GROMACS .gro file of C-alpha atoms in nm:
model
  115
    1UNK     CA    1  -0.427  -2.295  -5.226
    2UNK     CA    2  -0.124  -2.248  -5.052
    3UNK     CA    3   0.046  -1.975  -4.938
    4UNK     CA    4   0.464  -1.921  -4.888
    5UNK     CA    5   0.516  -1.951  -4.481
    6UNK     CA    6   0.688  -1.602  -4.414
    7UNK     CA    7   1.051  -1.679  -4.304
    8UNK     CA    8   1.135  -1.629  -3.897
    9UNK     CA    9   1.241  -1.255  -3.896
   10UNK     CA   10   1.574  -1.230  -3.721
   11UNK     CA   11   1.685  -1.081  -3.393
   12UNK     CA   12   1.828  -0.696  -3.406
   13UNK     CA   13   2.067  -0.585  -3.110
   14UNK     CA   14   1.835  -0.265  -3.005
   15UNK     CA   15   2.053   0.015  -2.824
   16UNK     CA   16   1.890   0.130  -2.512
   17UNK     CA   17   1.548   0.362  -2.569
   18UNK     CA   18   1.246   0.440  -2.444
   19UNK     CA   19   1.120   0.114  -2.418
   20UNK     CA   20   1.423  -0.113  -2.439
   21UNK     CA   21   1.612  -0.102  -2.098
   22UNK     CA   22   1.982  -0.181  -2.088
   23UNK     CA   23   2.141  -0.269  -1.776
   24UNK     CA   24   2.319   0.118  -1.790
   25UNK     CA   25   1.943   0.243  -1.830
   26UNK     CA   26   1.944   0.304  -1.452
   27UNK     CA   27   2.223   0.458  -1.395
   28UNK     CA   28   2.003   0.778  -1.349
   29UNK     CA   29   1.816   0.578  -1.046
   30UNK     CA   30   2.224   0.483  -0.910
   31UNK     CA   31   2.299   0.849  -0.987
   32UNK     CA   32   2.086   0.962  -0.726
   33UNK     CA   33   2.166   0.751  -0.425
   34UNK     CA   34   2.419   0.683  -0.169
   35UNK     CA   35   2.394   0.295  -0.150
   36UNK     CA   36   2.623   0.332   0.140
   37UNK     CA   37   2.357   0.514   0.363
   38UNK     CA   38   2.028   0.345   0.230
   39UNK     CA   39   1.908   0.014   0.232
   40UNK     CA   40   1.758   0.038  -0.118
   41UNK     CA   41   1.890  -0.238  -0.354
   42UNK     CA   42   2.201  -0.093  -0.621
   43UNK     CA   43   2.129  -0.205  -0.974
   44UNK     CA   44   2.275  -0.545  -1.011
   45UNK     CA   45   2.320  -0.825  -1.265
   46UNK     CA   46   1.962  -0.968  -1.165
   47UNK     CA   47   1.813  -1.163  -1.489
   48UNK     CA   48   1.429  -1.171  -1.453
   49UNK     CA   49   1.180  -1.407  -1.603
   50UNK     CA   50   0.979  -1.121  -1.742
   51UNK     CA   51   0.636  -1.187  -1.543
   52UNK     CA   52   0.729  -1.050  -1.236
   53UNK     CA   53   0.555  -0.754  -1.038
   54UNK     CA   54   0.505  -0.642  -0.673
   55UNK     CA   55   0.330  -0.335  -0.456
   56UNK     CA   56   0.542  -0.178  -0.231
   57UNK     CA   57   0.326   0.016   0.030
   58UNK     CA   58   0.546   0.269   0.220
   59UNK     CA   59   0.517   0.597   0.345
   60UNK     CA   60   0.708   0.840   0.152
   61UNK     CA   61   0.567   1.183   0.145
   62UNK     CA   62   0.298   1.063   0.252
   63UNK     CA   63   0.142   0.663   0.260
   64UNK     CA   64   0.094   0.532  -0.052
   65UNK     CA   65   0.198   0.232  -0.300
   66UNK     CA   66   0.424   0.193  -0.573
   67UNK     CA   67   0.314  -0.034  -0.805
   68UNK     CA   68   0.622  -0.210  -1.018
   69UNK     CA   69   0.627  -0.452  -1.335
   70UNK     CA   70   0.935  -0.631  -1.447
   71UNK     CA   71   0.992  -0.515  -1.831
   72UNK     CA   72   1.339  -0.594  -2.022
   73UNK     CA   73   1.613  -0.596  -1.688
   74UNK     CA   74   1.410  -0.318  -1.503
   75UNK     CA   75   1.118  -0.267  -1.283
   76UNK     CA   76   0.912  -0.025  -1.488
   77UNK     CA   77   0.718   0.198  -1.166
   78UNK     CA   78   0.403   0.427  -1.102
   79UNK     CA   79   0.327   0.540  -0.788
   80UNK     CA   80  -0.053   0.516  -0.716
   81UNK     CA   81  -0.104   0.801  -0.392
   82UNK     CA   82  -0.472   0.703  -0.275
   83UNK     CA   83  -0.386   0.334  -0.292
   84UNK     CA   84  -0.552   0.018  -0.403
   85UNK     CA   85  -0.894   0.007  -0.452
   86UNK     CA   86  -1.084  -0.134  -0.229
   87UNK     CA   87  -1.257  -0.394  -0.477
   88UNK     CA   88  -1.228  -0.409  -0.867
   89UNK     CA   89  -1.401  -0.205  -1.106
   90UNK     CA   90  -1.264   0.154  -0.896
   91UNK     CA   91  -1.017   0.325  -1.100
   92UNK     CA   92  -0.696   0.503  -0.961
   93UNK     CA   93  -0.474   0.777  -1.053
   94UNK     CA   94  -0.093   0.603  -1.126
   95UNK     CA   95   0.195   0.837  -1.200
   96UNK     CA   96   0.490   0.690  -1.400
   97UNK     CA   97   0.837   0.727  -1.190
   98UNK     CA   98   1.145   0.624  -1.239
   99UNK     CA   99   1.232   0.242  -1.357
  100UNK     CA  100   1.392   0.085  -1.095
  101UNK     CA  101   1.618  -0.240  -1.051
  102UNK     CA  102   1.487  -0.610  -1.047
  103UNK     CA  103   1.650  -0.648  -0.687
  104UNK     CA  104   1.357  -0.439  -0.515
  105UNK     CA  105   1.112  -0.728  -0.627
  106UNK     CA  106   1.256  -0.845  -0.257
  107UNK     CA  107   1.307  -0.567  -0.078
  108UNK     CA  108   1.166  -0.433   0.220
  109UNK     CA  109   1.353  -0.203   0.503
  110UNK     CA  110   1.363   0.180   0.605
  111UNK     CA  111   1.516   0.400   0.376
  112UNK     CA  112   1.659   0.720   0.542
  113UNK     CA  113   1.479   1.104   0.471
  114UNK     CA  114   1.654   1.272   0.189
  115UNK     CA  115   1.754   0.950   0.010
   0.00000   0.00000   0.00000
């Protein structure tokens, strides 16, 4: 027996939600910085290969690491406060923040207080 193949289901243009970032998803994350005082990374035309992450560790309110996966033009971002673990198998706490742009996969430097 065969069955009919089901045909290729074509491509929608999806407007920006939730869980499909468009490059003017970050303008809240541009909104609230002064790219002329900080060394933090303006949202740019990056273009990603999709399988990119990185941990930032950095003392912010207090030391901890930021923990960011590239998803759809955007870093998607959770800030994890105690850490890494020290060896697998030890769960930690990771709060969602703010998506952030592809150009901090690179970044490093100080950022100023208040920014």
């Amino acid at each position: 027996m065969h069955t009919a193949q089901p045909k290729p289901k074509k491509r929608k243009n999806r407007p920006a939600s939730r869980t499909y970032k468009s490059p003017g998803a970050l303008k809240s994350y541009a909104d609230k910085r002064d790219f002329s005082t900080t060394p933090e990374p303006p949202p740019g035309s990056a273009n990603g290969t999709g399988n990119s992450f990185v941990v930032h560790r950095h003392h912010a309110f207090r030391l901890h690491c930021d923990l960011r996966l590239e998803r759809n033009v955007t870093l998607l971002s959770w800030a994890v406060p105690k850490g890494l673990p020290p060896r697998p198998g030890i769960k930690r706490l990771a709060v969602k923040v703010e998506d952030h742009p592809l150009e901090y996969l690179d970044s490093e430097g100080r950022i100023p207080k208040g920014e």
